[in-house]
PDB file of C-alpha atoms and ligand atoms in Angstrom:
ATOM      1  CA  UNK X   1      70.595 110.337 123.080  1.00 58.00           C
ATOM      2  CA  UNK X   2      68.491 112.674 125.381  1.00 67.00           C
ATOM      3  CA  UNK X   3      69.411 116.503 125.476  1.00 69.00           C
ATOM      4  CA  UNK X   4      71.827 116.608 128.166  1.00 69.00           C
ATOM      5  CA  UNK X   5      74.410 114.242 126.393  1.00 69.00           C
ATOM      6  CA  UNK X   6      74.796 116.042 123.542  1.00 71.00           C
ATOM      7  CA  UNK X   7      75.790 118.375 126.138  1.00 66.00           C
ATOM      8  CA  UNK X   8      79.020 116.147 126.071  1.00 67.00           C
ATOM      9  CA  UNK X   9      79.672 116.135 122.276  1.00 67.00           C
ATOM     10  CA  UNK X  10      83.137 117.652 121.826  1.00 67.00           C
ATOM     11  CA  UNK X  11      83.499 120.092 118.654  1.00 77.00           C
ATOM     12  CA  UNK X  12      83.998 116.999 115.488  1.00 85.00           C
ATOM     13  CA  UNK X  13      84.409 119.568 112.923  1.00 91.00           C
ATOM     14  CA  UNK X  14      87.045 121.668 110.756  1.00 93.00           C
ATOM     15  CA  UNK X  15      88.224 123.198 107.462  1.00 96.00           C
ATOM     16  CA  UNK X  16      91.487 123.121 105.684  1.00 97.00           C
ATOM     17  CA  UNK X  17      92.262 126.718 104.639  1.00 97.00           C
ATOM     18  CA  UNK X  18      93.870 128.156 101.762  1.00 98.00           C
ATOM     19  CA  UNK X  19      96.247 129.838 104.137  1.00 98.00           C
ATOM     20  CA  UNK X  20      97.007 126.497 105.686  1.00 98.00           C
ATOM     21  CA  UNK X  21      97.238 124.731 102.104  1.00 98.00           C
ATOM     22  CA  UNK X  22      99.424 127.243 100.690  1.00 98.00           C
ATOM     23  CA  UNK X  23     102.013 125.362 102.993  1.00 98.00           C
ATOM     24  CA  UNK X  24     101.841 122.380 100.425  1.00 98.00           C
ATOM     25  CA  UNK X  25     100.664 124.029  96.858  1.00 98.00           C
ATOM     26  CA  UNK X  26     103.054 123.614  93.719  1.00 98.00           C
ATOM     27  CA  UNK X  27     102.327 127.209  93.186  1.00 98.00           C
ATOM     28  CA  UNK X  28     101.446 128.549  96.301  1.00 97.00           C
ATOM     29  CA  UNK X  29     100.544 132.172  95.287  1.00 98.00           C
ATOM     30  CA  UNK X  30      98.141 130.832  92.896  1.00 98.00           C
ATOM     31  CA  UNK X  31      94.150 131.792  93.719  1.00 98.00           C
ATOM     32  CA  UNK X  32      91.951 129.314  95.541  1.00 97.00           C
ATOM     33  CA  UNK X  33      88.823 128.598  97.387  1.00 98.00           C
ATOM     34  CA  UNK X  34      88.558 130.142 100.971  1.00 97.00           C
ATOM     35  CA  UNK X  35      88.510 126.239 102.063  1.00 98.00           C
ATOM     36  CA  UNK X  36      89.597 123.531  99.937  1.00 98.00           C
ATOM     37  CA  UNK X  37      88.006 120.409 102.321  1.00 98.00           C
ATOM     38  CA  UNK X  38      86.196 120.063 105.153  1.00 97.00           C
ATOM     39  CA  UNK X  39      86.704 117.387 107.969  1.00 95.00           C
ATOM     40  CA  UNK X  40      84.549 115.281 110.205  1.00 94.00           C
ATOM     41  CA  UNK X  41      85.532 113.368 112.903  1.00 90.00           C
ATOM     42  CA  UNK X  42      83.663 110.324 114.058  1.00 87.00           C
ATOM     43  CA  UNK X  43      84.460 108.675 117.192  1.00 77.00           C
ATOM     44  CA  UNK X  44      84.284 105.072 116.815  1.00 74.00           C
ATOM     45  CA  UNK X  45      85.022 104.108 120.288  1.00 73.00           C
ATOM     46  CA  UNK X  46      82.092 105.521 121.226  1.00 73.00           C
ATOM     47  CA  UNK X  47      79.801 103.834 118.219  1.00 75.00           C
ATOM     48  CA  UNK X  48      79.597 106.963 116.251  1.00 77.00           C
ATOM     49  CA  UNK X  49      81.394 106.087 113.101  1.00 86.00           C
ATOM     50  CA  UNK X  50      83.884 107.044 110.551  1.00 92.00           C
ATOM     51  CA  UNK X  51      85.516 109.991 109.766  1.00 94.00           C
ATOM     52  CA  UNK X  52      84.281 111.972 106.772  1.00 96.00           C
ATOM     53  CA  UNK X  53      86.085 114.448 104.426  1.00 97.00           C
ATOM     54  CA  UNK X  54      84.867 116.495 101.877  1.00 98.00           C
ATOM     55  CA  UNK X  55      86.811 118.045  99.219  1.00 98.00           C
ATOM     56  CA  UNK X  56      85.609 121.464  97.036  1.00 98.00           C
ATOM     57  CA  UNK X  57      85.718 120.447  93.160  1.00 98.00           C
ATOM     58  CA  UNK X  58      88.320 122.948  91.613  1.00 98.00           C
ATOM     59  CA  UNK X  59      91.842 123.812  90.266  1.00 98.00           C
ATOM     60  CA  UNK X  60      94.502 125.873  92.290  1.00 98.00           C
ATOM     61  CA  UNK X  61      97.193 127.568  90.241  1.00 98.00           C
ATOM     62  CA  UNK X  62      97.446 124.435  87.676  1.00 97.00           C
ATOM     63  CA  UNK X  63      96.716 121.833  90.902  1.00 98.00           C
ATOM     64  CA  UNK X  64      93.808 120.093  91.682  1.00 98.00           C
ATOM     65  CA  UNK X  65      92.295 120.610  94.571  1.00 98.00           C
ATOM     66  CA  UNK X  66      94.136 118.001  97.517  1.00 98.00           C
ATOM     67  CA  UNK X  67      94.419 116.954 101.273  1.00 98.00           C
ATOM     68  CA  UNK X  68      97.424 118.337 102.867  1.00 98.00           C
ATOM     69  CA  UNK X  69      98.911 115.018 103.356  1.00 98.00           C
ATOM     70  CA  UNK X  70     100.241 113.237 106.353  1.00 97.00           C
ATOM     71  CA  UNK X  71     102.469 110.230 107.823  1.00 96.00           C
ATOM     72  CA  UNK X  72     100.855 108.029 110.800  1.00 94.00           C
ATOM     73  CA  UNK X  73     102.470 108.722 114.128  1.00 90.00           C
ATOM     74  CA  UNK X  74     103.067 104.435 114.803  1.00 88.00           C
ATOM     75  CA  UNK X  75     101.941 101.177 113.088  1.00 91.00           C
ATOM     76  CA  UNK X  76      98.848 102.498 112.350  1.00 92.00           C
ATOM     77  CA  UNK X  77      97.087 101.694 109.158  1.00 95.00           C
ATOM     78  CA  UNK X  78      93.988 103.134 107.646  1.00 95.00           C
ATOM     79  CA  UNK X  79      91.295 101.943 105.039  1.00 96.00           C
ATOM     80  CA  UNK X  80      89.116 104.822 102.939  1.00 97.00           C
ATOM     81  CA  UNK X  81      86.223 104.188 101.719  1.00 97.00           C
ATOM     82  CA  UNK X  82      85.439 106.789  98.525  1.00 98.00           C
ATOM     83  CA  UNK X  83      81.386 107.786  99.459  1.00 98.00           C
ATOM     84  CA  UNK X  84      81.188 110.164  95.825  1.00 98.00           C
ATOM     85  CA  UNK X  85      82.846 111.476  93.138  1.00 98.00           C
ATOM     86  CA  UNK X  86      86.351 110.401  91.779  1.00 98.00           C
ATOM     87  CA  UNK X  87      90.357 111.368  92.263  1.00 98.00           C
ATOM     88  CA  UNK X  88      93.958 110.631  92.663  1.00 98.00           C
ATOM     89  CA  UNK X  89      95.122 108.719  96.163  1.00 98.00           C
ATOM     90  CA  UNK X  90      98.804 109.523  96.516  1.00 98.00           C
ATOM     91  CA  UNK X  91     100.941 107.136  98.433  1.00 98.00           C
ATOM     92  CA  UNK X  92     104.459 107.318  99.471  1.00 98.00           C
ATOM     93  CA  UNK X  93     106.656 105.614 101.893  1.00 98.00           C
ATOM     94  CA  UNK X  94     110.297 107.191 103.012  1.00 97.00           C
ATOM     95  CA  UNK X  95     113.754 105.773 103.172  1.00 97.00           C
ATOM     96  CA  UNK X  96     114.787 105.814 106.810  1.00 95.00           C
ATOM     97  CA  UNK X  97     118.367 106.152 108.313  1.00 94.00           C
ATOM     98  CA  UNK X  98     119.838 103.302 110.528  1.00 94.00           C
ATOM     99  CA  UNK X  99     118.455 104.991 113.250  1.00 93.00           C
ATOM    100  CA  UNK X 100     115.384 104.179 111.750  1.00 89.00           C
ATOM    101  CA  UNK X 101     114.389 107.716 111.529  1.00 91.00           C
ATOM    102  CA  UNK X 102     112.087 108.728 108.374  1.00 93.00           C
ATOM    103  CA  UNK X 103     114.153 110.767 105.574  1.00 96.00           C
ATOM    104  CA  UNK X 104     112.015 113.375 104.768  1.00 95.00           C
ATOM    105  CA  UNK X 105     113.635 113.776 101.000  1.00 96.00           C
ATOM    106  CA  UNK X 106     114.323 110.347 100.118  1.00 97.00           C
ATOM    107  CA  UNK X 107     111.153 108.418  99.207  1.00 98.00           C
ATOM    108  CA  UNK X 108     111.417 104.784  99.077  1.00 98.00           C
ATOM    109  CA  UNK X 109     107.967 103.911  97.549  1.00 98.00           C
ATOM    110  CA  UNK X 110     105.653 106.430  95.157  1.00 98.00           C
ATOM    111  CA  UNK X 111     102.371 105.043  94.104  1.00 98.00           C
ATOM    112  CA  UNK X 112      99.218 107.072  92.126  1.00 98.00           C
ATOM    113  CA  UNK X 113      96.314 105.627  92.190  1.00 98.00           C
ATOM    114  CA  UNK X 114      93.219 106.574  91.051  1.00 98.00           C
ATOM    115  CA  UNK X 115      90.026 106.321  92.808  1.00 98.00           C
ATOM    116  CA  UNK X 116      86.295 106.422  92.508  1.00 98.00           C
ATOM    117  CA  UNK X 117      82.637 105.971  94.148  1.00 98.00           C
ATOM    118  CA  UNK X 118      82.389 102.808  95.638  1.00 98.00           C
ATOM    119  CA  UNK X 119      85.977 102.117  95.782  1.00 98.00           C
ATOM    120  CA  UNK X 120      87.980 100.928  99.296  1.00 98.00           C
ATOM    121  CA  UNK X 121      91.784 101.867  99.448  1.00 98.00           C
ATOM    122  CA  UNK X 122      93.978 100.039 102.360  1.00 98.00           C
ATOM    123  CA  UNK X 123      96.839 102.178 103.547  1.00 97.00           C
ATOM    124  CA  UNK X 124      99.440 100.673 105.322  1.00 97.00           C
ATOM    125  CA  UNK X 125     101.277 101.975 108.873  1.00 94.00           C
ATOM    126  CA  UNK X 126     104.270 103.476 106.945  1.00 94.00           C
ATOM    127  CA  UNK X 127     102.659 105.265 104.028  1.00 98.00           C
ATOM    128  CA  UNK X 128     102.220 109.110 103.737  1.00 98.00           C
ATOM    129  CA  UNK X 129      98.940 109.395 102.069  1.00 98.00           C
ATOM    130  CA  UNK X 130      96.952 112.295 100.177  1.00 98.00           C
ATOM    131  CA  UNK X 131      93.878 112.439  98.145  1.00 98.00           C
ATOM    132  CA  UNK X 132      93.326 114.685  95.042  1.00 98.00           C
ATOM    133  CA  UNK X 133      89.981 115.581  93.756  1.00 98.00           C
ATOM    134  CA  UNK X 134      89.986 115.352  89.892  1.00 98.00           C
ATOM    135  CA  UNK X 135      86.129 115.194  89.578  1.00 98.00           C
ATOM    136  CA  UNK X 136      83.940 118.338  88.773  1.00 97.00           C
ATOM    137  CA  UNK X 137      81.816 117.951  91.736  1.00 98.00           C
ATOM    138  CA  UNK X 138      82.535 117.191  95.722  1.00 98.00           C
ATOM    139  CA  UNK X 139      84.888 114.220  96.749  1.00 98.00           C
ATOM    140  CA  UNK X 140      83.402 112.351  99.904  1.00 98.00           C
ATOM    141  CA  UNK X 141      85.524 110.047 101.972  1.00 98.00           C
ATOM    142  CA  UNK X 142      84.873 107.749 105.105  1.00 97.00           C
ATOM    143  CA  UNK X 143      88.036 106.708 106.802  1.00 95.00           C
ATOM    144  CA  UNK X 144      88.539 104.390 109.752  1.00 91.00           C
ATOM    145  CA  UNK X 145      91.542 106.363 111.253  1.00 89.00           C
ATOM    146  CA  UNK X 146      91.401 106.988 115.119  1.00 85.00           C
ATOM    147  CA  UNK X 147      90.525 110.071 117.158  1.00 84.00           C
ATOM    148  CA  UNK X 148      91.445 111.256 120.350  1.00 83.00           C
ATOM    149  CA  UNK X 149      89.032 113.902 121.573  1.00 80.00           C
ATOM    150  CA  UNK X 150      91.653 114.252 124.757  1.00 80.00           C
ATOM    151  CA  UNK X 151      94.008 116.081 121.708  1.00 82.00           C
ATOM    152  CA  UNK X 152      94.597 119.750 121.770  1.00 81.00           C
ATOM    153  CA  UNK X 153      92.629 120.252 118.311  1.00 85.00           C
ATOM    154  CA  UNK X 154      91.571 116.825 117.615  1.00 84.00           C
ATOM    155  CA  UNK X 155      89.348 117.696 114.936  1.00 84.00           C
ATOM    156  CA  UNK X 156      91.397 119.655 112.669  1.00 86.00           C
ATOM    157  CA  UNK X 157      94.952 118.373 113.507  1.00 87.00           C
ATOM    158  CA  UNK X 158      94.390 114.851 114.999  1.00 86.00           C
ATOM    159  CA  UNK X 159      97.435 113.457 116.905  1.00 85.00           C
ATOM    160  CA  UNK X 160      97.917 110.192 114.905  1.00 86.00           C
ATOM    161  CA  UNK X 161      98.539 112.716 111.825  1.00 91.00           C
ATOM    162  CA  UNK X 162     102.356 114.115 111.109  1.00 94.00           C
ATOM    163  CA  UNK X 163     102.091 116.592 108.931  1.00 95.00           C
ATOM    164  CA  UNK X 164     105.627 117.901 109.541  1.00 95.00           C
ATOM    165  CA  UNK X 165     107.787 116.022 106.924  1.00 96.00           C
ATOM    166  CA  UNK X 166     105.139 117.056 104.680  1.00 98.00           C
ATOM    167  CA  UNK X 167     105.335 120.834 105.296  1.00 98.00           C
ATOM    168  CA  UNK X 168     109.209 120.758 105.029  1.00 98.00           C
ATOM    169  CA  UNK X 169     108.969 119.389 101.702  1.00 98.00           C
ATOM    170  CA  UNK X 170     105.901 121.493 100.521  1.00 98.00           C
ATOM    171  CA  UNK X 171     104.221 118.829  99.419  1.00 98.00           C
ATOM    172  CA  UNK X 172     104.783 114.949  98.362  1.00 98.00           C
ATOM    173  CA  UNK X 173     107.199 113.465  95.634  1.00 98.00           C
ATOM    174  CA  UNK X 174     104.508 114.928  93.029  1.00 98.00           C
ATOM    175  CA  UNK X 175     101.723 117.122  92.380  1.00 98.00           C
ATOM    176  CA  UNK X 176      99.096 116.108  90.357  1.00 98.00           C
ATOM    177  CA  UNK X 177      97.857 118.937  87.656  1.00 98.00           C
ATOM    178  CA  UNK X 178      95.612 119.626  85.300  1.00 98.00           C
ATOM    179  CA  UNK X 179      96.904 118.549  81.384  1.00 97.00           C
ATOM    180  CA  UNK X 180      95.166 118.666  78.575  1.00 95.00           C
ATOM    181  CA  UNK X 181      91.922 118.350  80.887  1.00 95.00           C
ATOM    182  CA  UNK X 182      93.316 115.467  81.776  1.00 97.00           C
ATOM    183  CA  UNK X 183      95.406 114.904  85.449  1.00 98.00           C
ATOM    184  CA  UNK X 184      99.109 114.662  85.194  1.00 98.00           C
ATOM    185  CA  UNK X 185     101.810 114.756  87.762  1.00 98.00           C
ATOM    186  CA  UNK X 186     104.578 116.611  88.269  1.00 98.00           C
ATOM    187  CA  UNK X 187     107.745 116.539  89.970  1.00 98.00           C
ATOM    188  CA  UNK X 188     108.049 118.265  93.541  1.00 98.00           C
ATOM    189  CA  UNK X 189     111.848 119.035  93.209  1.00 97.00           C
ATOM    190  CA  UNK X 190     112.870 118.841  96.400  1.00 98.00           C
ATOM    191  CA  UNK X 191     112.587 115.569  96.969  1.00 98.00           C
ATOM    192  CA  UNK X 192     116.474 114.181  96.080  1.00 97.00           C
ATOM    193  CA  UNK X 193     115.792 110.597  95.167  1.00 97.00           C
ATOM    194  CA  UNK X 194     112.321 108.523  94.472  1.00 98.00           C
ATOM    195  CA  UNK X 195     113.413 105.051  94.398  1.00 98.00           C
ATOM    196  CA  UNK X 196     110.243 102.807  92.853  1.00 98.00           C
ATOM    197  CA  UNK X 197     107.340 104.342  91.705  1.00 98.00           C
ATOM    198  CA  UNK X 198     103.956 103.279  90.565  1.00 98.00           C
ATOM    199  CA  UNK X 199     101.880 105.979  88.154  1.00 98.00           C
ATOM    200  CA  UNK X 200      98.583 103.538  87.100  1.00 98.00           C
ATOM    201  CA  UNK X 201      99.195 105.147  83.743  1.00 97.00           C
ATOM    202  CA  UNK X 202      99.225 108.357  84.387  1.00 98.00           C
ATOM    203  CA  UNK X 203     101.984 111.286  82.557  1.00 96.00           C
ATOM    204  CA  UNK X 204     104.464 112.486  84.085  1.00 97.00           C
ATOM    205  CA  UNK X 205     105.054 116.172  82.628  1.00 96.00           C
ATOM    206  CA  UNK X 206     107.477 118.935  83.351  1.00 90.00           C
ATOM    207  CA  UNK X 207     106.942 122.442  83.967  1.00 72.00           C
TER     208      UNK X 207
HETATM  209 FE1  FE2 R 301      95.680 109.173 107.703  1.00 50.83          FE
END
């Protein structure tokens, strides 16, 4: 690449806030890290790879420290590739109405599964998806998920990403918290019904 094309490298980096996150925390007054994860965007059309993320190591409130969380916009799927360190992938599909519109309270599908270095996790079209750092140092990610440099903010709020339904219900089906120093998950309320769910072991615990 000789100077003048990097000329024409559009800005491929962002940070979640705490301000942002406290959209989505179980306990969203609770103190945290100025930025809990930091994304970069890699533009595969144009040979220049994945997408990384990398999470801060830490505890919010009783929470560990987590993407925001989002549903695909289309049949778009995604694979993740975990680069270092270890957590808790989240997955959850919603019932839809006959309209075939997503139900933003009714979740059809709940799986937990945890995650580590060298692992590869396949997420399919219709599954929200979040990742929780449970480790005591960073969590590294590469993901294969699309980005359109034409978007208004590509980098920090890509346009194959809905993070609406996620916002409305301040957060997925569970959070996953700190127990015993052990991770646990707890019920998000608001969420009416969970119809099948999947914990790989893990507690379940009330607060
Ligand atoms: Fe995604």
């Amino acid at each position: 690449m000789n100077k003048k094309s990097f000329l024409n490298v559009p800005k491929h980096y962002a940070a979640r806030s705490h301000e942002k996150m406290q959209e989505v925390l179980m306990d969203k007054d609770a103190a945290g890290p100025i930025i809990h994860y930091y994304m970069i965007r890699g533009d595969m059309k144009n040979g220049r790879g994945n997408n990384i993320t990398v999470w801060e190591p830490g505890i919010v409130g009783r929470e560990y420290i987590k993407t925001y969380g989002h549903y695909h916009v289309g049949k778009l799927d995604e694979t993740y590739t975990f680069v270092a360190g270890e957590g808790i992938a989240l997955l959850q599909k919603l019932a839809v109405s006959e309209a075939r519109d997503m139900i933003a309270n009714i979740v059809e599908e709940f799986k937990a599964i945890p995650v580590k270095v060298g692992d590869k996790l396949f997420i399919p079209a219709s599954y929200g998806h979040l990742v929780v750092n449970t480790g005591s140092g960073f969590l590294v990610t590469a993901d294969d998920s699309p980005v359109n440099f034409e978007d208004v903010d590509p980098a920090s709020l890509p346009g194959h990403a809905d993070y609406g339904m996620v916002k409305q219900m301040r957060g997925f089906a569970f959070y996953v918290v700190e127990e015993n120093g052990k991770p646990a998950l707890v019920k998000n309320k608001r969420y009416l019904e969970i119809r099948k769910t999947e914990f790989s072991g893990l507690s379940v615990i009330g607060i």
